[in-house]
Coordinates of C-alpha atoms and ligand atoms in Angstrom, one line a residue:
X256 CA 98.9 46.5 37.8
X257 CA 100.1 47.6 41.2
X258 CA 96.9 48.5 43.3
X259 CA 96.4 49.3 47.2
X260 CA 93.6 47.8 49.2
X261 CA 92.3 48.4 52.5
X262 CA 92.0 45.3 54.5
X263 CA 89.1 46.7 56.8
X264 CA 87.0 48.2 54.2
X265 CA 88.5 46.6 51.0
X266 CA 88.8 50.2 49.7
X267 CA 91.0 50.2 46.3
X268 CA 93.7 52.9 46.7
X269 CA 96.0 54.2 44.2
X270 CA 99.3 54.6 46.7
X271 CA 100.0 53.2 49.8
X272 CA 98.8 55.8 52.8
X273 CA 99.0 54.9 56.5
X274 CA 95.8 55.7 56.5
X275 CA 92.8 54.5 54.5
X276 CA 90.7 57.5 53.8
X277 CA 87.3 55.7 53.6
X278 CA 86.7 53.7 56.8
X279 CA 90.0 55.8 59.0
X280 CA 91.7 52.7 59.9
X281 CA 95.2 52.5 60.3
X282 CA 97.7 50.4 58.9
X283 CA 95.2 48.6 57.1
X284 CA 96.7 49.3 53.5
X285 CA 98.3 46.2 52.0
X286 CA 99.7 46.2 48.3
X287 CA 97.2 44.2 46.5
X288 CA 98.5 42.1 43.1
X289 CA 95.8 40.9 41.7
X290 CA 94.8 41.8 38.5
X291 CA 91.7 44.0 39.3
X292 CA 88.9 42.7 37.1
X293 CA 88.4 45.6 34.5
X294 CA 86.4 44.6 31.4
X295 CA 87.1 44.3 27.8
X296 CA 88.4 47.7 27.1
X297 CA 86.2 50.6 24.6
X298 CA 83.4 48.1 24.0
X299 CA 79.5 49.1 25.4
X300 CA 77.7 46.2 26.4
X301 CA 74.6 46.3 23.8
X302 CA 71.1 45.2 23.8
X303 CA 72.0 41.7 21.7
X304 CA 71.2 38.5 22.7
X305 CA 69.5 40.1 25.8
X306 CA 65.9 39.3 26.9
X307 CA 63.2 41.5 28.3
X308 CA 62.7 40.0 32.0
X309 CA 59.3 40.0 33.2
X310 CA 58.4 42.7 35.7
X311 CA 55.7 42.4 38.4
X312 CA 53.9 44.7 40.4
X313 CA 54.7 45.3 44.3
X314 CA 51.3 44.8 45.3
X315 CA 51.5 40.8 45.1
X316 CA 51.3 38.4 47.8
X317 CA 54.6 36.4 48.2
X318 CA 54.0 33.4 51.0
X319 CA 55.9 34.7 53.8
X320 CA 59.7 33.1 53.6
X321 CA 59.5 29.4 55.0
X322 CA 62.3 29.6 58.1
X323 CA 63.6 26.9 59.8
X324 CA 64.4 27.4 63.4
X325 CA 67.3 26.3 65.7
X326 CA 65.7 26.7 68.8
X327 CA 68.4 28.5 70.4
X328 CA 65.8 31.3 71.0
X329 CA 68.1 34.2 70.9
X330 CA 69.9 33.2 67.7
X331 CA 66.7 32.7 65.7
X332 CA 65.4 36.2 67.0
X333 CA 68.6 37.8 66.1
X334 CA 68.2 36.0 62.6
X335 CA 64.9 37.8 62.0
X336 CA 62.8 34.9 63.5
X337 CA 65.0 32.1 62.2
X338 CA 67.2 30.8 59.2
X339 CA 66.1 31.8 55.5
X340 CA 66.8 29.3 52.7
X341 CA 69.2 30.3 50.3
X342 CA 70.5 33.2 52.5
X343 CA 74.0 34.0 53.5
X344 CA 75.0 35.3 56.9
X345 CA 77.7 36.5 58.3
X346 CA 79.3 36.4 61.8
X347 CA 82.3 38.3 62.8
X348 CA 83.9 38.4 66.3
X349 CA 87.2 38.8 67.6
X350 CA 89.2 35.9 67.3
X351 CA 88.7 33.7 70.3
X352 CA 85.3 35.4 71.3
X353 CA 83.6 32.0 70.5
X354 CA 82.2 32.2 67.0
X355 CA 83.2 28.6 66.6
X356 CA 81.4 27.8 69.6
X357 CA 77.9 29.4 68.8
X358 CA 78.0 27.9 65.0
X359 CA 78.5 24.3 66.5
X360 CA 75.8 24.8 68.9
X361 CA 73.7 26.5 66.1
X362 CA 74.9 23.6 63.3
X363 CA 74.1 20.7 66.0
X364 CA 70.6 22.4 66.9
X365 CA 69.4 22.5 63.7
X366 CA 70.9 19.0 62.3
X367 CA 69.0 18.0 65.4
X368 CA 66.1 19.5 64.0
X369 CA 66.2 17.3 61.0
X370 CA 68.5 20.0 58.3
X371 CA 70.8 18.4 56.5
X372 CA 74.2 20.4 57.9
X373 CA 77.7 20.5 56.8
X374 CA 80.5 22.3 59.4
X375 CA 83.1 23.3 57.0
X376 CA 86.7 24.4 59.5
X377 CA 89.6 25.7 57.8
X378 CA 90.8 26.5 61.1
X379 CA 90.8 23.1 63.2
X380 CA 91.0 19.2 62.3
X381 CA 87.8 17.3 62.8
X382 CA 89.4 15.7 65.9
X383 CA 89.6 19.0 67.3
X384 CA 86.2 19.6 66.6
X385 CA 84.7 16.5 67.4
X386 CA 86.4 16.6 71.1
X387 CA 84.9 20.0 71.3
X388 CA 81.6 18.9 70.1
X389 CA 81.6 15.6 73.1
X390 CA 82.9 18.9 75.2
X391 CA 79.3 20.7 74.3
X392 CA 77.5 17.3 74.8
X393 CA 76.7 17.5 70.5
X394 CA 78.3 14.2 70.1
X395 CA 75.3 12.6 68.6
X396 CA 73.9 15.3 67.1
X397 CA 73.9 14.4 62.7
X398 CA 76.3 17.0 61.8
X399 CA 78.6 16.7 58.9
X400 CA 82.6 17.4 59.8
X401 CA 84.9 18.9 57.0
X402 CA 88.4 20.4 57.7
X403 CA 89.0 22.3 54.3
X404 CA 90.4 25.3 52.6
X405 CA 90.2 24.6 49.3
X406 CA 87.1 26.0 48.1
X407 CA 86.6 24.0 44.6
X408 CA 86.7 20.9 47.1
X409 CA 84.2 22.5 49.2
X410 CA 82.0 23.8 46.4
X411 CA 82.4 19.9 45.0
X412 CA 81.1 18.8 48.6
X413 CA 78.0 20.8 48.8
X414 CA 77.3 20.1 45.3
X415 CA 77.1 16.2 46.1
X416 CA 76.0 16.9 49.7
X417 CA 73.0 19.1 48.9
X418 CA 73.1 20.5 52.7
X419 CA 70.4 23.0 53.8
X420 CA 72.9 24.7 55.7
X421 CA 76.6 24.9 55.5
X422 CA 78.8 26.7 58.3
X423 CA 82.7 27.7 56.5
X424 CA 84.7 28.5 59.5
X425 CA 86.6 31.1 58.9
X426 CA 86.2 32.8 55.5
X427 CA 89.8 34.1 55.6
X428 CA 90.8 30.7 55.5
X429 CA 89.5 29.5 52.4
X430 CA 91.5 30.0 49.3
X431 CA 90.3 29.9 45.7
X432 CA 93.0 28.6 43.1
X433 CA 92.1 30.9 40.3
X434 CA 92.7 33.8 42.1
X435 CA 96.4 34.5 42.8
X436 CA 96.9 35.3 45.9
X437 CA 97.4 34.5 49.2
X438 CA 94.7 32.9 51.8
X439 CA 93.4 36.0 54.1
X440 CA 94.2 38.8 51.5
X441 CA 90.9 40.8 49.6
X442 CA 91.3 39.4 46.8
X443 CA 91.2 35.8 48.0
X444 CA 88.2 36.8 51.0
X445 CA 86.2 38.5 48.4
X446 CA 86.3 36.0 46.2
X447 CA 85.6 33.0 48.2
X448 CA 82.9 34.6 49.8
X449 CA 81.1 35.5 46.5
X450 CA 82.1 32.3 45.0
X451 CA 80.1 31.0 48.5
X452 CA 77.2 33.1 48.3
X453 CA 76.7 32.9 44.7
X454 CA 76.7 28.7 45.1
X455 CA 74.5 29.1 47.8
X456 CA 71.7 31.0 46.4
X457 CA 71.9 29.0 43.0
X458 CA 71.7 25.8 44.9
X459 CA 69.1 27.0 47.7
X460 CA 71.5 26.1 50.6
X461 CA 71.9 28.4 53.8
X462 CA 75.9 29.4 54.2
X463 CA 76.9 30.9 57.1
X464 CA 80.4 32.7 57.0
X465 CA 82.4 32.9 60.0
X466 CA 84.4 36.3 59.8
X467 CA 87.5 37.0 61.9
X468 CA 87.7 40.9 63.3
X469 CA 91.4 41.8 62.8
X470 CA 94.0 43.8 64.4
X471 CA 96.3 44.0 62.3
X472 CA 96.4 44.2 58.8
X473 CA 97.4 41.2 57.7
X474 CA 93.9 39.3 56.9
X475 CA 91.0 41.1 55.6
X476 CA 89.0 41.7 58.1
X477 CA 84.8 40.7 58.0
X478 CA 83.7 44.0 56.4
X479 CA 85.3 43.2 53.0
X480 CA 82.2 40.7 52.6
X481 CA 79.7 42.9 54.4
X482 CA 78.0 43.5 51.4
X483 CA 77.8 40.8 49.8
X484 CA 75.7 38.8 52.2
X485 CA 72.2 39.0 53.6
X486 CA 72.7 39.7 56.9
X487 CA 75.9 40.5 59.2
X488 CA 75.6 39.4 62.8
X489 CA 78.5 40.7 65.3
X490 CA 79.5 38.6 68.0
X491 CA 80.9 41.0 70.9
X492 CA 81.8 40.7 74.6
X493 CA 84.8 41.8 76.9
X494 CA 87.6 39.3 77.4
X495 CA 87.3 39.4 81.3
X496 CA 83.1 39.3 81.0
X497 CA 81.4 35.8 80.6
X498 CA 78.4 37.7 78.6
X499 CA 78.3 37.4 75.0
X500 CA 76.0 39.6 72.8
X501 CA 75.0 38.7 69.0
X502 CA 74.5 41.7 67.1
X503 CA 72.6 42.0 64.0
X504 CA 74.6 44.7 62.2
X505 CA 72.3 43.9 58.9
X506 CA 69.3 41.7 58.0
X507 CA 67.7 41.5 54.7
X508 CA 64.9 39.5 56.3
X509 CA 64.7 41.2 59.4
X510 CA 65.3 43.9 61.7
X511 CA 68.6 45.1 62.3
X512 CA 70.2 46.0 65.9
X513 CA 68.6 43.2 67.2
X514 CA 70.8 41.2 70.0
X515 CA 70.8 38.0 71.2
X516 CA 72.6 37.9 74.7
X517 CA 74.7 34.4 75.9
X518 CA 76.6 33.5 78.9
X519 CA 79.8 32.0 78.1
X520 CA 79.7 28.6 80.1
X521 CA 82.3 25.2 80.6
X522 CA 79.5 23.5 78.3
X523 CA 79.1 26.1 76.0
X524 CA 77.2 29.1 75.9
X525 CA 74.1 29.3 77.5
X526 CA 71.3 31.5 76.2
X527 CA 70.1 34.8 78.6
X528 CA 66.5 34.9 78.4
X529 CA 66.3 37.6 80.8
X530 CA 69.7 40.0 80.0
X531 CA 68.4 42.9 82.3
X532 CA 68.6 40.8 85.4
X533 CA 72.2 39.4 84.3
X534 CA 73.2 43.0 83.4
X535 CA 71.8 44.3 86.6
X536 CA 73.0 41.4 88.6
X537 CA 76.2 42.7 89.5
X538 CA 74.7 46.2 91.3
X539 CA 75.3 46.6 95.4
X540 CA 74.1 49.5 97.4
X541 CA 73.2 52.7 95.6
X542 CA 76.3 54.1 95.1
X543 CA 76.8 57.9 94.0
X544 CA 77.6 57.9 89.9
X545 CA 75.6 54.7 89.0
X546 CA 72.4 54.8 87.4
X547 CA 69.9 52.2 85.8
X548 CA 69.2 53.0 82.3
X549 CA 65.6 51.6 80.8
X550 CA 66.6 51.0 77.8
X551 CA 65.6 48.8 74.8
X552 CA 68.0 46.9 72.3
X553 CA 66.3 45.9 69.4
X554 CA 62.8 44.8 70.1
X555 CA 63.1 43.8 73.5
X556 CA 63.8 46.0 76.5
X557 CA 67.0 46.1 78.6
X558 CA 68.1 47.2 81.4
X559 CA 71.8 48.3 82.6
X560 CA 73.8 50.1 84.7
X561 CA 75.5 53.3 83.8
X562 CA 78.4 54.5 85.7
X563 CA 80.4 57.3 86.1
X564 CA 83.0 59.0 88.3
X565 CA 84.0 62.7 88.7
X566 CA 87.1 63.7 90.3
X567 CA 89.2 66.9 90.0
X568 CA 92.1 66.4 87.4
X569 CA 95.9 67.0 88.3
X570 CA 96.1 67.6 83.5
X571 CA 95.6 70.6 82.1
X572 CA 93.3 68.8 79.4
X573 CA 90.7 66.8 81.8
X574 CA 90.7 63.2 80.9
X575 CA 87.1 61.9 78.9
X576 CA 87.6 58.0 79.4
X577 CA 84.2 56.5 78.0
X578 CA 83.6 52.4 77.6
X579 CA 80.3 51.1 76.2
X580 CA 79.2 54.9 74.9
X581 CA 80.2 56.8 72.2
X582 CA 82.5 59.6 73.2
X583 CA 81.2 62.1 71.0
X584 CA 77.9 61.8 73.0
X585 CA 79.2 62.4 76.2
X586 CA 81.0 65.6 75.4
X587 CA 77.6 66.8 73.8
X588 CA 75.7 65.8 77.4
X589 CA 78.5 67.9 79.1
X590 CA 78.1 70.7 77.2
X591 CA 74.4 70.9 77.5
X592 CA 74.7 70.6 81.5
X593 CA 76.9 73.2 81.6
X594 CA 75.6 75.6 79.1
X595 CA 72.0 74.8 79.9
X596 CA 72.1 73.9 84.0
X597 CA 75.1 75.8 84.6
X598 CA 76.9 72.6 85.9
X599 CA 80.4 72.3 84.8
X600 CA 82.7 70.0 84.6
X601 CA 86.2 71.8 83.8
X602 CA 89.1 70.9 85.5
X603 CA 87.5 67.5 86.3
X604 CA 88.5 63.9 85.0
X605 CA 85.2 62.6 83.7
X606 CA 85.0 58.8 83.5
X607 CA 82.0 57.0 81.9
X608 CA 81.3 53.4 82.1
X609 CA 78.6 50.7 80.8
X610 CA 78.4 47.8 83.1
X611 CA 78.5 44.4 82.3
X612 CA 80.5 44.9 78.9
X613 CA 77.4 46.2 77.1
X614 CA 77.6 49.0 74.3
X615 CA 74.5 51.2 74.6
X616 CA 73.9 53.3 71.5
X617 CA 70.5 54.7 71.6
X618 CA 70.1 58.5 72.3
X619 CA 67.8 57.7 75.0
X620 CA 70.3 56.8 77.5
X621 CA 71.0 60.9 77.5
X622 CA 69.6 61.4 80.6
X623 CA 71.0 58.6 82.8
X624 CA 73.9 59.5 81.5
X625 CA 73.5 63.0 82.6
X626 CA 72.1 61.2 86.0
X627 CA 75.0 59.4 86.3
X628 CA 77.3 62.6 85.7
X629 CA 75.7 64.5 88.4
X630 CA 74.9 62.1 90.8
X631 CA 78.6 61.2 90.7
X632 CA 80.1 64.9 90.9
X633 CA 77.6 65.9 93.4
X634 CA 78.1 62.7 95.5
X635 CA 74.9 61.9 95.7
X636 CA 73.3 58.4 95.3
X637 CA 69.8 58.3 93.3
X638 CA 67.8 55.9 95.6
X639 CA 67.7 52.4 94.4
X640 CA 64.5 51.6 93.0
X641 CA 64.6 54.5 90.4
X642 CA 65.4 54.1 86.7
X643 CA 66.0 57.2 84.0
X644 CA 65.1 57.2 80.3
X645 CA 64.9 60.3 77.7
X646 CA 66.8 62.0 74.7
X647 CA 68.7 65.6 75.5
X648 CA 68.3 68.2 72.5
X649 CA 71.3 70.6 72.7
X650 CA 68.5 73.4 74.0
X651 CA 68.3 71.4 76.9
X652 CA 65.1 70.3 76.3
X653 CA 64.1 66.4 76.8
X654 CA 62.9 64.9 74.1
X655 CA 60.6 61.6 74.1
X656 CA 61.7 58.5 73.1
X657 CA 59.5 55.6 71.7
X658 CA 58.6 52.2 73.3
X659 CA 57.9 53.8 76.9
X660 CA 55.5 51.2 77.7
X661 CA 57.9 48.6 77.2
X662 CA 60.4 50.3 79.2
X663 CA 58.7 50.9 82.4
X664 CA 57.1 47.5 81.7
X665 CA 60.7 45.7 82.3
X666 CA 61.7 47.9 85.0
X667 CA 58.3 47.1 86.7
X668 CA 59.6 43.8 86.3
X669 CA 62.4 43.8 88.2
X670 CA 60.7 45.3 90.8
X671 CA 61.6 49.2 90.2
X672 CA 59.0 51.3 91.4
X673 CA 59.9 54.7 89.7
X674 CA 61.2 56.3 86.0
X675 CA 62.3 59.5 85.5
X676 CA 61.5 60.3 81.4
X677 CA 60.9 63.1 79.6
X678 CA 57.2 64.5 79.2
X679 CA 55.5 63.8 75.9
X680 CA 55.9 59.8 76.1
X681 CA 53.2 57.8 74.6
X682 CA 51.9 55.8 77.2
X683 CA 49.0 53.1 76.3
X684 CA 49.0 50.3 79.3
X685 CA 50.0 51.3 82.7
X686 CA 52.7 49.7 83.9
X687 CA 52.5 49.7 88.1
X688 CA 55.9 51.7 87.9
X689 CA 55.2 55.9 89.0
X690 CA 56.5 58.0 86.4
X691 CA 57.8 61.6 87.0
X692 CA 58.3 63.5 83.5
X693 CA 60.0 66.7 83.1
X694 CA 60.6 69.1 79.9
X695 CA 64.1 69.6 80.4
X696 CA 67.4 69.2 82.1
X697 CA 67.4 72.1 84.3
X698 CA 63.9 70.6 85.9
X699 CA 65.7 67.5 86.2
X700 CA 68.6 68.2 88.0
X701 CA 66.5 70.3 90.8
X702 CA 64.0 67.4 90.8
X703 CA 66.7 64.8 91.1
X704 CA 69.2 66.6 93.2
X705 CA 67.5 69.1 94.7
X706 CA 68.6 72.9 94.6
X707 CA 72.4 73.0 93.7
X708 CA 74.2 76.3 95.6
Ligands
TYD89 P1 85.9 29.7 70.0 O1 84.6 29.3 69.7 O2 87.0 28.8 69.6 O3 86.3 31.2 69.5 P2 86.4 31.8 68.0 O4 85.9 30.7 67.1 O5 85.6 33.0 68.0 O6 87.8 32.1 67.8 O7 86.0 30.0 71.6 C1 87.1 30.1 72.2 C2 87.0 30.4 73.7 O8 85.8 30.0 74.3 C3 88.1 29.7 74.4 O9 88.9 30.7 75.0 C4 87.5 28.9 75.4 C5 86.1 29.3 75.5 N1 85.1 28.2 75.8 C6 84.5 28.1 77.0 O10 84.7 28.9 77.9 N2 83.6 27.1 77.2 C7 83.3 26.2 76.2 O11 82.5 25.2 76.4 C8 84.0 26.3 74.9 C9 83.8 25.3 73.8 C10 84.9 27.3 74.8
MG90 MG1 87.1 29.7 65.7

């Protein structure tokens, strides 16, 4: 039978459409012949030759999960606090964003550490990866090489090998002979990765998928297998940007949205201990539009720069241009101004910009963002040592946002001496930062910017 299959989402469809109605991609429908795996036809699985399984109650005390550790500090934290036996993880990038670079680091680390680790590559020859490897300075490190795509063969090697952890780089490489089709299609990426995870949790070893993020619809892309793993780390950064950011995404044994920030070096990448002053690094002179958000990612607090620029538009439909920010967001924050400040920004070109290549997604950075707007259409820098935090409710109103402390702790840090939030915070430890709070945006902008005409 004919079916339809969405190579983003892995959506079945019955018809090709240029558009796959459950994740919106385009051209991401591929005709699909594998057989799809129905069962036997009109017969109810029954109760026979079934057993009762023993149920437990939720009240008892499991050891906590026995982790092993890489010590690359910002990949264990992004793990949850470090690898879980018998897990599967996996990491998806955009090809070339150096996936295979952080898993040889990762694999070297913990071989180093005394795990047994196998480097499966469907993608390279051994040579390749050794040179890379004397490149990194991993030369000696105990790691086990495989170049391999045949996944019977690697299923066979584990089997004998018994690793703790095994890395398969990429999953859209690997093929599966019994299912009959192509390398990189659904059918073949789903089942190689269950095929991977199911061996992995049987046998107790670690896997780690690497997961290309694709253009084009040709290969499957990562999400196909999202589900069937433990945890899905993104691997993120812009092209022209040396930073790196690993994205927890989902983590069965952890919490999710954590990131783990790296500097793309010539030996590698380097771990970014302290990602405020790298994202902040970059900032001259207070400039009019820019704007230092307090923010946090995950558990730990970050700092970065928000920028925008206002400028009367020549179109008769203003242009909204927004990188690092979700669009939908900013029209919401310019709506509020003008309905609820009476600022407006009509007939102006309204561009929006998160330095350093970072995506921001917490509500919080409302009001810098609003900062940012206004300081950039009324030309008028915030001084230097200030940074903004706080959630904007459509009434105007600014609502607190959690973790305040931890905020204007970092911001003390780096030697800021004054926040702008919202009122309502929950403060417990005084940071020595002053903090000015304000119920909503109206107050802001006449505290901030003075009386507007
Ligand atoms: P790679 O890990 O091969 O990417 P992926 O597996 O995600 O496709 O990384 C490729 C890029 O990283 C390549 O453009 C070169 C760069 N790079 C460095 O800048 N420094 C290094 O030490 C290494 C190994 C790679
Ligand atoms: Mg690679």
């Amino acid at each position: 039978m004919t079916r339809f299959v969405c190579n983003e989402c892995g959506a079945v469809h019955k018809k090709w459409a240029g558009r796959c109605d459950a994740c919106s991609a385009w051209n991401s429908i591929v005709e699909d012949t594998a057989a799809a795996p129905s069962g036997p036809k009109g017969k109810a699985l029954d109760r026979k030759g079934g057993r009762p399984v023993e149920l437990s109650d939720l009240s008892v005390a499991d050891p906590p999960l026995p982790r092993s550790v890489s010590g690359i500090a910002e990949l264990d934290r992004v793990l949850g606090g470090g690898l879980v036996p018998a897990s599967a993880t996996l990491v998806g990038g955009d090809p070339g964003i150096g996936k295979s670079t952080l898993l040889l680091q990762a694999a070297a680390a913990f071989a180093r550490k005394g795990a047994g680790v196998v480097y499966v590559s469907g993608e390279e020859a051994a040579a390749q990866i050794r040179m890379r490897a004397q490149r990194l300075g991993l030369a000696d490190a105990p790691v086990k090489l495989a170049a391999e795509t045949n996944l019977r063969n690697i299923l066979a090697t584990l089997e004998a090998e018994k690793p703790r952890l095994a890395i398969i780089d990429s999953i859209q490489t690997m093929w599966a002979d019994h299912v009959d089709s192509a390398p990189g299609s659904v059918s073949q990426v789903r089942a190689a990765a269950h095929e991977l995870v199911t061996f992995a949790k049987r046998q107790g070893i670690s896997v780690i998928l690497v997961g290309h993020v694709t253009k084009e619809g040709q290969i499957a892309g990562p999400r196909v297998v999202e589900h069937m793993v433990d945890t899905v780390l993104y691997f993120e950064g812009e092209r022209g940007h040396q930073f790196r950011i690993l994205r927890a995404v989902k983590n069965r044994f952890g919490p999710a949205d954590e990131i783990g920030v790296f500097e793309m070096t010539g030996e590698g990448l380097a771990e970014v201990s302290n990602p405020s002053e790298l994202f902040l690094s970059e900032r001259g002179q207070p400039a009019s539009g820019s704007v230092v958000f307090a923010g946090i990612e995950g558990t730990r607090p970050l700092l970065c720069e928000i920028q925008a620029l206002v400028a009367p538009s020549p179109l008769a439909t203003p242009r909204r241009t927004v990188v690092g920010w979700d669009s939908g967001r900013l029209a919401m924050i310019l709506a509020v101004l003008e309905a609820r400040a009476g600022i407006a920004f009509g007939g102006m070109d309204v561009y929006l910009n998160v330095a350093g290549g970072l995506r921001v997604a917490e509500p919080a950075a409302d009001l810098a963002v609003a900062a940012a707007l206004m300081s950039a259409r009324q030309d008028h820098a915030l001084p230097a040592e200030t940074v903004v935090f706080g959630e904007i409710s459509l009434s105007g109103a600014l609502r607190p946002v959690p973790q305040a402390d931890a905020r204007l702790r970092e911001a003390a840090k780096l030697g800021f001496s004054r926040a702008v939030g919202p009122n309502g915070l929950k403060r417990a430890a005084q940071a020595p930062i002053s903090l000015e709070t304000l119920d909503d945006l109206g107050g802001f902008v006449e505290s901030v910017f003075g009386p507007l005409d």
